[in-house]
XYZ file of C-alpha atoms in Angstrom:
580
model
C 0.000 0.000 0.000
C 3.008 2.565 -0.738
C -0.044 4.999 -1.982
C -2.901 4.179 0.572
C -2.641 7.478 1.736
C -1.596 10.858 -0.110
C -3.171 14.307 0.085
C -5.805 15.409 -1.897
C -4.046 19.157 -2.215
C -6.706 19.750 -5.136
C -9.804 20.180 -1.934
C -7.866 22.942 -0.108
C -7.213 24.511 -3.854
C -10.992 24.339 -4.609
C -12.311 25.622 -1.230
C -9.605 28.321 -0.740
C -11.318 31.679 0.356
C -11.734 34.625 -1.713
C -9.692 37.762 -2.665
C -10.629 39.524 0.458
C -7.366 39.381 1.949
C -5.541 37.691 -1.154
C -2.128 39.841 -1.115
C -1.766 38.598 2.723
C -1.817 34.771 1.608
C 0.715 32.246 -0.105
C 0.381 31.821 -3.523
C -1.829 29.374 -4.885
C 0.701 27.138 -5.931
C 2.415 27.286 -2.542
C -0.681 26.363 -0.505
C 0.751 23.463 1.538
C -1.479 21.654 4.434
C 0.779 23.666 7.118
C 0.412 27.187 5.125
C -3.765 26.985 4.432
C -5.190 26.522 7.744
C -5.209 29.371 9.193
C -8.641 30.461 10.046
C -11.844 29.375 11.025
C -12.697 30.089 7.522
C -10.215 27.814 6.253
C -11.396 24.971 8.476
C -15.036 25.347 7.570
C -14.483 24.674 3.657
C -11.670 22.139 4.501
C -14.355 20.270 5.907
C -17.222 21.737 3.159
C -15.054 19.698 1.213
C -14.904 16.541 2.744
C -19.097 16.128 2.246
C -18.581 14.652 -0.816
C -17.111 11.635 1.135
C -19.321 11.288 3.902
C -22.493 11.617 1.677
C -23.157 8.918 -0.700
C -23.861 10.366 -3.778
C -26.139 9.308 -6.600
C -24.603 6.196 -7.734
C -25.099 4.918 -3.999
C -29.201 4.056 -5.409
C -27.481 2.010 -8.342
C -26.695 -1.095 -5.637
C -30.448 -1.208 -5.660
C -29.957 -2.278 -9.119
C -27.410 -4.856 -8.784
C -30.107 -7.068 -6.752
C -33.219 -8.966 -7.462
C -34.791 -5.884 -8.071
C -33.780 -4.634 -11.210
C -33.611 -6.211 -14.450
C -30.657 -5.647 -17.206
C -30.890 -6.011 -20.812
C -28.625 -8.333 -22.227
C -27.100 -5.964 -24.828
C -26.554 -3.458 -21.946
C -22.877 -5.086 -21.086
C -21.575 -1.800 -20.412
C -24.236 -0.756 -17.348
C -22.709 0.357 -14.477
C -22.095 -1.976 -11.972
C -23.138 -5.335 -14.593
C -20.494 -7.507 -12.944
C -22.210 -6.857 -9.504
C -25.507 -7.701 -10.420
C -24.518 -10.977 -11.968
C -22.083 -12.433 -9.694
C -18.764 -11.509 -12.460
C -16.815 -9.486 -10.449
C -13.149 -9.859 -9.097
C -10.572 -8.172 -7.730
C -9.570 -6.588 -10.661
C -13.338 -4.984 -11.174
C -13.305 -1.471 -11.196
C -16.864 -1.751 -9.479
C -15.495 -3.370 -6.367
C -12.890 -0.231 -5.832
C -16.282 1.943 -5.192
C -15.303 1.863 -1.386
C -11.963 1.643 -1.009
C -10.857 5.405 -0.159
C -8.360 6.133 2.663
C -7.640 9.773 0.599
C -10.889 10.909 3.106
C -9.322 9.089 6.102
C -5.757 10.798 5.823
C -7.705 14.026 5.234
C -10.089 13.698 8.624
C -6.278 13.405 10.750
C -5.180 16.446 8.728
C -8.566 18.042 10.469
C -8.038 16.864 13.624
C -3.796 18.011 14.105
C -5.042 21.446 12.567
C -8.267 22.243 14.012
C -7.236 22.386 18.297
C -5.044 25.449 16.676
C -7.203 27.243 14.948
C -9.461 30.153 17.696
C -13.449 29.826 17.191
C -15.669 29.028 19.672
C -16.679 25.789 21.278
C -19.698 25.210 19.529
C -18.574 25.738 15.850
C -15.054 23.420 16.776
C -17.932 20.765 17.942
C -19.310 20.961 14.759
C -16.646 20.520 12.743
C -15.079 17.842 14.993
C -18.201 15.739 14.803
C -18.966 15.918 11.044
C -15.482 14.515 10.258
C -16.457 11.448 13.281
C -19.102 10.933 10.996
C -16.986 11.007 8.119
C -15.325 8.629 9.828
C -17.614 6.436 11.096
C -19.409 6.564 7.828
C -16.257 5.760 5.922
C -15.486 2.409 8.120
C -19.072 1.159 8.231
C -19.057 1.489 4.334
C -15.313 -0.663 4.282
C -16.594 -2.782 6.511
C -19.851 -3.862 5.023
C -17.834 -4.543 1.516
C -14.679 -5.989 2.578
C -14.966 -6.944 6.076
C -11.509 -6.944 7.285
C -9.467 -3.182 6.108
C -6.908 -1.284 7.495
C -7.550 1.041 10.388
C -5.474 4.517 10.882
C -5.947 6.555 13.377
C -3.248 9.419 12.471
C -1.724 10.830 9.397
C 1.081 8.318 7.981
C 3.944 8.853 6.413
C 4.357 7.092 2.926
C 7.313 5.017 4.807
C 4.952 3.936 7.253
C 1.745 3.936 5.082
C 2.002 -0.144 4.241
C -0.133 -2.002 7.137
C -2.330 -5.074 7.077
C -6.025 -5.391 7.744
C -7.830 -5.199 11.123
C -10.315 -7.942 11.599
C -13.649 -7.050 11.074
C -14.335 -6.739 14.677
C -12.269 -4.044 15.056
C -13.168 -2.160 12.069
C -16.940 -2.665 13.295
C -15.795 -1.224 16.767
C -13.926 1.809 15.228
C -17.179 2.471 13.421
C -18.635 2.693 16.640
C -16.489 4.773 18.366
C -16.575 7.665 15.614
C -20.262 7.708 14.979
C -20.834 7.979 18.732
C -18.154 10.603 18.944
C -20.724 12.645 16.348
C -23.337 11.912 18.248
C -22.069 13.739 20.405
C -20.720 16.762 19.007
C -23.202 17.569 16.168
C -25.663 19.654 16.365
C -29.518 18.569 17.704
C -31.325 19.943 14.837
C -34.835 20.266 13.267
C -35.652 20.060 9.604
C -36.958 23.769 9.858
C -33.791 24.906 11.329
C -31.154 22.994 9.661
C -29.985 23.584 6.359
C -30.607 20.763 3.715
C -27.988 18.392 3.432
C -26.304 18.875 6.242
C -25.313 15.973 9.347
C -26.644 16.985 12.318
C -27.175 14.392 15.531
C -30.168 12.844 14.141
C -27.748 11.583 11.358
C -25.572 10.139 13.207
C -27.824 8.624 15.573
C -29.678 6.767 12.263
C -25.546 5.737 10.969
C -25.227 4.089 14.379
C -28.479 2.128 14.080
C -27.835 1.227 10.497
C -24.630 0.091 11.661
C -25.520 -1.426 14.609
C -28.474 -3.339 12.440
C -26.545 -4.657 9.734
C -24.323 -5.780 11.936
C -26.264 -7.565 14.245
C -28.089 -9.761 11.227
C -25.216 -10.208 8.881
C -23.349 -12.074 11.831
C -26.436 -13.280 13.772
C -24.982 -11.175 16.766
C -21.407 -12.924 17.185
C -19.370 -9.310 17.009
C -19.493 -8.003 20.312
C -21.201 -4.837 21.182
C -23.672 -5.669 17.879
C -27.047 -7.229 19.196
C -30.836 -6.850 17.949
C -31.610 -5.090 21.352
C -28.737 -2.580 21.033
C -29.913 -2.145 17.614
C -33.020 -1.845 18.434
C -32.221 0.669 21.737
C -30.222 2.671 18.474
C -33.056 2.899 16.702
C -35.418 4.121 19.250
C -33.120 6.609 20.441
C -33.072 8.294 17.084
C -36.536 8.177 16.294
C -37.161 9.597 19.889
C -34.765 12.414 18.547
C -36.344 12.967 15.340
C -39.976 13.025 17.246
C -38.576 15.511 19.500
C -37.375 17.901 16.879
C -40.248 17.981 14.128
C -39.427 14.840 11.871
C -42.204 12.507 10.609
C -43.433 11.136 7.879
C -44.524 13.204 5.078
C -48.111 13.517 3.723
C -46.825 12.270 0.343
C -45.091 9.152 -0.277
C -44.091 10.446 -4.364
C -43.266 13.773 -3.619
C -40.533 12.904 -1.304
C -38.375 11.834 -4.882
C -39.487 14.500 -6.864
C -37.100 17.092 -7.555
C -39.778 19.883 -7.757
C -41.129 19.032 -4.139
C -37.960 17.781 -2.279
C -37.452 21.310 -0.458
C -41.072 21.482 0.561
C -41.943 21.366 4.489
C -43.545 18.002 4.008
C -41.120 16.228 2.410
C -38.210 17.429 4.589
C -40.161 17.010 7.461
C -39.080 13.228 6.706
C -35.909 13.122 4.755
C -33.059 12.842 7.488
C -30.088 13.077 5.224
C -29.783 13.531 1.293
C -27.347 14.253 -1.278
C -28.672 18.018 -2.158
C -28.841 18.180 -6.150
C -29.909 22.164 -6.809
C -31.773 23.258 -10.221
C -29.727 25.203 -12.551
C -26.438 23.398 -11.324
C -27.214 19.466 -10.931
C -29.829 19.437 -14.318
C -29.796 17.008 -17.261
C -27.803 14.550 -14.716
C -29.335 11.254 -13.532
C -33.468 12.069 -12.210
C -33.303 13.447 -15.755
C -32.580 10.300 -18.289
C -31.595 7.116 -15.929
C -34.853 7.427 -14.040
C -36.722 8.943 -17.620
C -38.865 6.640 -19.433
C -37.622 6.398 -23.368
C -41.193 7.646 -24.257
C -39.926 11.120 -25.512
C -36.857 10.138 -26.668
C -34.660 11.962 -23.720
C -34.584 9.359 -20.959
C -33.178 6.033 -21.339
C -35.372 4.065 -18.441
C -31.789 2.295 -16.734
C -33.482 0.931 -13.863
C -36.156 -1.758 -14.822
C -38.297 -3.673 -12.155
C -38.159 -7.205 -12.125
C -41.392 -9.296 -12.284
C -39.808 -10.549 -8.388
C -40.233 -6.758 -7.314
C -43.550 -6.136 -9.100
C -44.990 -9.026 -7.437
C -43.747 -7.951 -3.961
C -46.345 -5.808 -4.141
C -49.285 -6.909 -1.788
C -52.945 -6.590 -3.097
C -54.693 -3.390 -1.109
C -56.267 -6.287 0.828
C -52.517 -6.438 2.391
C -52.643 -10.028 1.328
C -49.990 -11.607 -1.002
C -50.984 -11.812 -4.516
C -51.509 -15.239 -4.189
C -53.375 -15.486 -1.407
C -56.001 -12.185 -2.302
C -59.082 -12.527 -3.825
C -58.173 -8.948 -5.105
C -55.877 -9.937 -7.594
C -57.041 -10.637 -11.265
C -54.493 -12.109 -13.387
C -56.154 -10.158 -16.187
C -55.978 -7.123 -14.662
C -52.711 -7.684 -12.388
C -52.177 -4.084 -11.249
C -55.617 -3.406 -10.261
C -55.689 -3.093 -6.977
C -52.437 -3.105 -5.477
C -50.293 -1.386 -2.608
C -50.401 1.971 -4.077
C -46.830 2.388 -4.629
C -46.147 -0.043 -7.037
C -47.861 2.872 -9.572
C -45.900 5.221 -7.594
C -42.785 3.264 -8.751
C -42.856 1.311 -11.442
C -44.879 2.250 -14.982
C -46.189 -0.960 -15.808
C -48.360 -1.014 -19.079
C -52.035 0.729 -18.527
C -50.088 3.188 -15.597
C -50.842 7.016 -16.368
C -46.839 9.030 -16.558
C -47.588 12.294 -14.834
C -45.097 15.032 -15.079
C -44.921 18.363 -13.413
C -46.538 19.698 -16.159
C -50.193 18.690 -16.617
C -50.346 18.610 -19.981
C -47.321 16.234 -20.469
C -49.356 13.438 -19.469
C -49.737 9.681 -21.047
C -50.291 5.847 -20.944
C -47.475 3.946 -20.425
C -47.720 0.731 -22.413
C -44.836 -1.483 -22.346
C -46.584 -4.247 -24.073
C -47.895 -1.885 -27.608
C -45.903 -2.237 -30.299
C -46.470 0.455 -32.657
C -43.906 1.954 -34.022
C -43.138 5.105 -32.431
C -43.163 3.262 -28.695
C -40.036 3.715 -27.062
C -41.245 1.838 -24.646
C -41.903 -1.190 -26.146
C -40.050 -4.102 -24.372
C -38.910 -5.331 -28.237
C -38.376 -1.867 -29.232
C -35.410 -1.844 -31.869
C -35.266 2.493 -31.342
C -32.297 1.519 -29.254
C -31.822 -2.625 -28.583
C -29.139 -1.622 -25.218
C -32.008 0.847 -23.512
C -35.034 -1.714 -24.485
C -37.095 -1.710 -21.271
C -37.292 -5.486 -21.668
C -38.563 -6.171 -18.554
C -41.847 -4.408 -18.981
C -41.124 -2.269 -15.878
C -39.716 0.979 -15.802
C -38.497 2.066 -12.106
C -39.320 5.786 -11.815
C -39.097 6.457 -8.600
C -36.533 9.350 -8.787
C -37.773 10.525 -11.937
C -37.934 14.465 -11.184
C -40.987 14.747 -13.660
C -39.599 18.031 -15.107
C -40.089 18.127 -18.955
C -38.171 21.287 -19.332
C -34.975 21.835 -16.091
C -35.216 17.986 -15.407
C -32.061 16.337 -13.913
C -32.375 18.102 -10.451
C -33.390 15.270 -8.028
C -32.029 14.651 -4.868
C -31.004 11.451 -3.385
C -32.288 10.463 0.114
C -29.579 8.602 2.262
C -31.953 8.328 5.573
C -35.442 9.348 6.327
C -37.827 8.617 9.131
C -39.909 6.018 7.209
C -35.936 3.731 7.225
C -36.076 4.552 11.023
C -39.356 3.176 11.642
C -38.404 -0.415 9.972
C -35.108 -0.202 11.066
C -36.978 -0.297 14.533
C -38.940 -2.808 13.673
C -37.084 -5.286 12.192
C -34.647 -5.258 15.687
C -36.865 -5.227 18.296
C -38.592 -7.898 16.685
C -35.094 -9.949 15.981
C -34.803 -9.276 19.831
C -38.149 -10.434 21.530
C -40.597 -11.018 19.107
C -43.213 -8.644 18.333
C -45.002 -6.360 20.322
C -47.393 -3.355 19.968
C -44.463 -0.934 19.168
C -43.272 -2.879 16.279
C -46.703 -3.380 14.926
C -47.517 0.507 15.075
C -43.721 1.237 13.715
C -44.673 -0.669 10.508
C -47.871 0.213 10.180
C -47.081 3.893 10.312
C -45.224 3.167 7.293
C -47.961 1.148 5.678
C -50.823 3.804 6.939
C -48.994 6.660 4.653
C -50.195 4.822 1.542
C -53.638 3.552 3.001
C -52.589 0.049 3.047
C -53.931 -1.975 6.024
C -52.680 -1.951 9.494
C -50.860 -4.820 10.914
C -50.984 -6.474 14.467
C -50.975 -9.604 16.499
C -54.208 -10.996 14.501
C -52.633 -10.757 11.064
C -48.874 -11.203 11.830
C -48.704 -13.203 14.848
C -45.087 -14.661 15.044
C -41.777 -13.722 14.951
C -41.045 -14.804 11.453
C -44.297 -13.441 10.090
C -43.315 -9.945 10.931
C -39.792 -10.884 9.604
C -41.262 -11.837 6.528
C -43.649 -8.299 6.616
C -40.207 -6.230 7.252
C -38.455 -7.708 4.435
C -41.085 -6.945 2.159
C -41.834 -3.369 3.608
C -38.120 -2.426 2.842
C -38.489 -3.240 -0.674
C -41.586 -1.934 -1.710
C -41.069 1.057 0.403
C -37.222 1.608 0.020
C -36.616 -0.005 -3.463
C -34.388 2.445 -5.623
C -32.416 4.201 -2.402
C -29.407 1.441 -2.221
C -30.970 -0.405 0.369
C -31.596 -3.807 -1.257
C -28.263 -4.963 -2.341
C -26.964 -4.799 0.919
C -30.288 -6.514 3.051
C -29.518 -9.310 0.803
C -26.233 -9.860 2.249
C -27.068 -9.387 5.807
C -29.898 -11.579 5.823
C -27.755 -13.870 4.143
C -30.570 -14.995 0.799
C -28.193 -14.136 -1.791
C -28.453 -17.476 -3.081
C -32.133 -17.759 -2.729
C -32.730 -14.524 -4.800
C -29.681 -14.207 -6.733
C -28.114 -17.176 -7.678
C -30.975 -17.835 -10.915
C -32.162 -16.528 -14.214
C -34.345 -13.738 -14.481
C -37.045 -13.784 -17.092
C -39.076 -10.577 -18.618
C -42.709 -9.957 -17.895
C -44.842 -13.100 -16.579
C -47.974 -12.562 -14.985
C -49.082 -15.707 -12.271
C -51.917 -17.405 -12.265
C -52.839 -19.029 -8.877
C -55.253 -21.743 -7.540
C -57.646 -21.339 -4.800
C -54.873 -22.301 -2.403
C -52.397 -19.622 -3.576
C -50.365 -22.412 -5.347
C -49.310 -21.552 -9.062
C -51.366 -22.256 -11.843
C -49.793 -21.380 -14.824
C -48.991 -17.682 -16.677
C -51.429 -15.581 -18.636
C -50.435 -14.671 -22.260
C -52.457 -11.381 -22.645
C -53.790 -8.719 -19.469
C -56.191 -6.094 -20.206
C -53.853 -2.588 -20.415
C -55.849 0.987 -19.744
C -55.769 3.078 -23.331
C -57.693 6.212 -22.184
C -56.322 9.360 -20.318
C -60.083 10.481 -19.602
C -61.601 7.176 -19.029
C -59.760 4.480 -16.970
C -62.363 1.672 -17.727
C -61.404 1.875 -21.571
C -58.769 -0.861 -22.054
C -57.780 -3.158 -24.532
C -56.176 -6.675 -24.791
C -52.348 -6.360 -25.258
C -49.893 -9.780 -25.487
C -47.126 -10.473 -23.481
C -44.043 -11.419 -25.389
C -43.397 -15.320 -24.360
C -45.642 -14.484 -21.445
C -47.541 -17.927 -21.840
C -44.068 -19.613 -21.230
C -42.636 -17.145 -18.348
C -41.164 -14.689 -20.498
C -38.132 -14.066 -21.892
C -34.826 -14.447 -20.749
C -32.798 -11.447 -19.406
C -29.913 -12.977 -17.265
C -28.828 -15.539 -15.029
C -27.440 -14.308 -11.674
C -24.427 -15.918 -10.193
C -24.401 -16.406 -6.570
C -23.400 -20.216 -5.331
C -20.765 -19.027 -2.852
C -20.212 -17.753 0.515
C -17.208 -15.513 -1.243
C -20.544 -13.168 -2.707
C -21.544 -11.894 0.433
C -17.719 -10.178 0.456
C -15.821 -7.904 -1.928
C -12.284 -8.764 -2.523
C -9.446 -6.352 -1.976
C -8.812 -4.386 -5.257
C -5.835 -5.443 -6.810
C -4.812 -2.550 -7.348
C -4.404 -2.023 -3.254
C -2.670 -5.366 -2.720
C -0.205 -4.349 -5.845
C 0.661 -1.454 -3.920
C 1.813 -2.898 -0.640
C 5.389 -3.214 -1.264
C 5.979 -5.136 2.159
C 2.926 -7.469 1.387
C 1.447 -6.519 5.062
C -2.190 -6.024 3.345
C -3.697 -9.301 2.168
C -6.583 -10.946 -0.027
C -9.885 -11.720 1.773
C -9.531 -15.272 2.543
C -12.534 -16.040 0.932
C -11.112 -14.459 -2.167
C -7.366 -16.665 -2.144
């Protein structure tokens, strides 16, 4: 590792202050680390730009899409993250290098030598001091959850001394700890009325430390010490006992929350907890505007693409299982279903809104006339077919004219709520708490209320939270790693995934076979008018997208990059041993 560390000179350069007292500083090409701090100033955009590391930005929602969730077109070899998804990567991936940053690391024990010098008062050093802990702890966690076992520096290193081995994961878990309480207790206790959007504040870090302490917990069934379901659980409560205290809750409108156009709203960031702030006129024609954009217009190129698994997650508005409701119609599949399936996914007969009223249509995967984009045989573009049948539009800013503007949610209060639930059931069973944490969630959308009657065990509620975090979190990078913690990567994974193929069941809820044609909606003013569409192969379970590869324990761990283990000229840092 004779690079691990160096210093990234370029984020004192771009957060240098202005020409108010220019003549009285070094040159620009003379700013060193000991010749830039020298103000408060200078230690507030030091650590302005260290966000970027601390905040996952918007490929964080893409792991969503490297799960059972999202479906890839088999000409689209080049997606992001491909080798992921299917089980192809190595250490030589560039994917699997996504986490492995110590530049961030070095930087945070730059801040910490510099800052006890610099005069301001208590309550700003606080601040700074605990949003580099979270940076930290954030940092670690993220290590941690991909490669388990990573190096751990606690000071700034000279190259000399820069080649060390890994920590076991216990240890890196534990350092996790230690920084994201540190920022719990020096950041700042803040509402979403009087905090400024996209900033940590203790409510942050107290949701980091239950994440942490969660994923923990499951993905080693509580063998690393200090990581239990009731400590979790104890996490979880204390943040959403922070959040009620200061003004968070859910927000009226579950869509609104990931659309560009209503992210800064009172309602929605009465809920969102953390985000990675994306402002119009500076973040537009990025991501919300074409990966999330269906093809219908010729602009977006509808990346993410629900799987039929995902779609049929969905529970009828019965809050039965599509098998077992005698809501569902095979014919009509998307009748009557947890209402934010249409929230998410356009699915053929579902009306695209956009901000604009009269940029309005019918989304019809299954039509194929010509000039449908859409069309899951399309040839307007073979790589961008949607050849699932489901376009994922859940952070599709709906802006026809300054789209691209969306902002991506790290945490919000709905997360807290399941997070809740999911431990304090792990740790006792279920009780009234968890029943009214998860159907808070459920309530927002008018789906029915859960309690002892309808979920009565343990592993029915575990069953309920699993399926709550995908229908309700699908699309914020929450999926690809619940898969590995709960350890069903080769349940959901390891298999080939098939286009569009709409279950019939039996009386009992066993399968009975797939329909070949479902009535789609072809009216704007008058939902009853539909027409017959077919499904392509859908009488033989649809076509073939790709096969997942997940048949070994090795998947539920990244390897080292290569490039890291290259670079240790003493040959302290080694391979995962599942990776040898």
């Amino acid at each position: 590792m004779k690079k691990l560390f160096y210093i990234v000179i370029s984020v004192i350069l771009l957060f240098a202050p202005g020409c108010k007292k220019y003549l009285d500083r070094a040159p620009l090409n003379n700013v060193t680390v000991s010749t830039f701090f020298q103000t408060e100033s200078d230690i507030k955009q030091f650590v302005d730009g260290l966000y970027s590391s601390m905040v996952p930005n918007m490929n964080t929602p893409n792991f969503d899409f490297c799960s059972d969730l999202n479906a890839l077109s088999p000409a689209r070899g080049d997606a992001a993250f491909t080798d992921l998804s299917l089980g192809s990567f190595n250490s030589t991936s560039g994917s699997i290098s996504f986490y492995w940053d110590y530049s961030s690391i070095r930087n945070a024990y730059i801040f910490f030598d510099k800052v006890k010098n610099i005069p301001m008062t208590e309550e700003a050093r606080r601040l700074y001091t605990g949003s580099v802990n979270y940076l930290l702890a954030y940092r670690y966690f993220m290590m941690f959850r991909a490669y388990e076992n990573v190096p751990i520096v606690r000071e700034v290193l000279e190259v000399n001394k820069s080649d060390i081995g890994s920590s076991p994961k216990e240890e890196v878990f534990a350092e996790a700890l230690k920084q994201v309480n540190d920022a719990v207790a020096n950041l700042p206790s803040l509402g979403p009325v009087n905090r400024e959007r996209g900033r940590l504040t203790k409510l942050a870090a107290l949701t980091l430390k239950a994440d942490l302490l969660l994923y923990t917990a499951s993905r080693y069934k509580e063998a690393v010490t200090g990581a239990n379901y009731q400590v979790a659980a104890d996490a979880a409560l204390a943040a959403i006992t922070e959040a009620d205290a200061k003004g968070y809750g859910l927000a009226t409108s579950y869509p609104k929350l990931f659309i560009a156009a209503n992210q800064a709203a009172a309602d929605a960031q009465k809920e969102i907890i953390l985000e990675f702030v994306r402002l119009q006129n500076i973040a537009t024609g990025s991501s919300s505007n074409y990966n999330w954009r269906p093809r219908h217009d010729g602009i977006g190129i509808a990346s993410f693409l629900g799987t039929q698994e995902l779609v049929d997650m969905y529970e009828s508005t019965n809050g039965k299982p599509i098998n077992k409701s005698s809501l569902y119609d095979p014919l009509h599949p998307f009748a009557n279903r947890d209402p934010r399936l249409t929230h998410t996914i356009l699915y053929p007969g579902n009306v695209a809104t956009t901000i604009d009223a009269s940029d309005t249509w019918i989304s019809n995967t299954l039509d194929p006339v010509a000039n449908n984009r859409d069309y899951m045989l399309s040839t307007f573009n073979p790589r961008d077919a949607s050849v699932s049948g489901y376009i994922n539009i859940k952070y599709w800013d709906r802006d026809p004219v300054a789209g691209g503007y969306g902002s991506y949610i790290v945490y919000r209060y709905a997360e807290l709520l399941l997070m809740y639930a999911e431990a304090k059931n792990e740790a006792s069973g279920p009780d009234e708490k968890v029943y009214e944490a998860i159907s808070k969630v459920r309530n927002r959308v008018s789906m029915p209320l859960v309690n002892a009657s309808t979920h009565p065990s343990k592993a029915d509620v575990r069953a309920l939270v699993r399926n709550e975090r995908v229908v309700e979190l699908v699309g914020e990078g929450k999926r690809y790693w619940d898969v590995r913690r709960w350890g069903i990567g080769e349940q959901v994974q390891n298999k080939p995934f098939y286009s569009m193929h709409i279950s019939r069941f039996n009386a009992d809820g066993s399968f009975a076979g797939y329909q070949d044609k479902i009535y789609v909606r072809t009216s704007l003013t008058n939902s009853s008018t539909e027409a017959l569409f077919d499904i392509p192969s859908g009488a033989t379970g649809g076509r073939l997208m790709t096969t997942g590869v997940f048949n070994s324990a090795k998947y539920y761990v990244w390897p080292i990059p290569q490039s890291a283990l290259n670079s240790s000229y003493t040959g302290s840092l080694k391979q995962h041993s599942l990776w040898k």
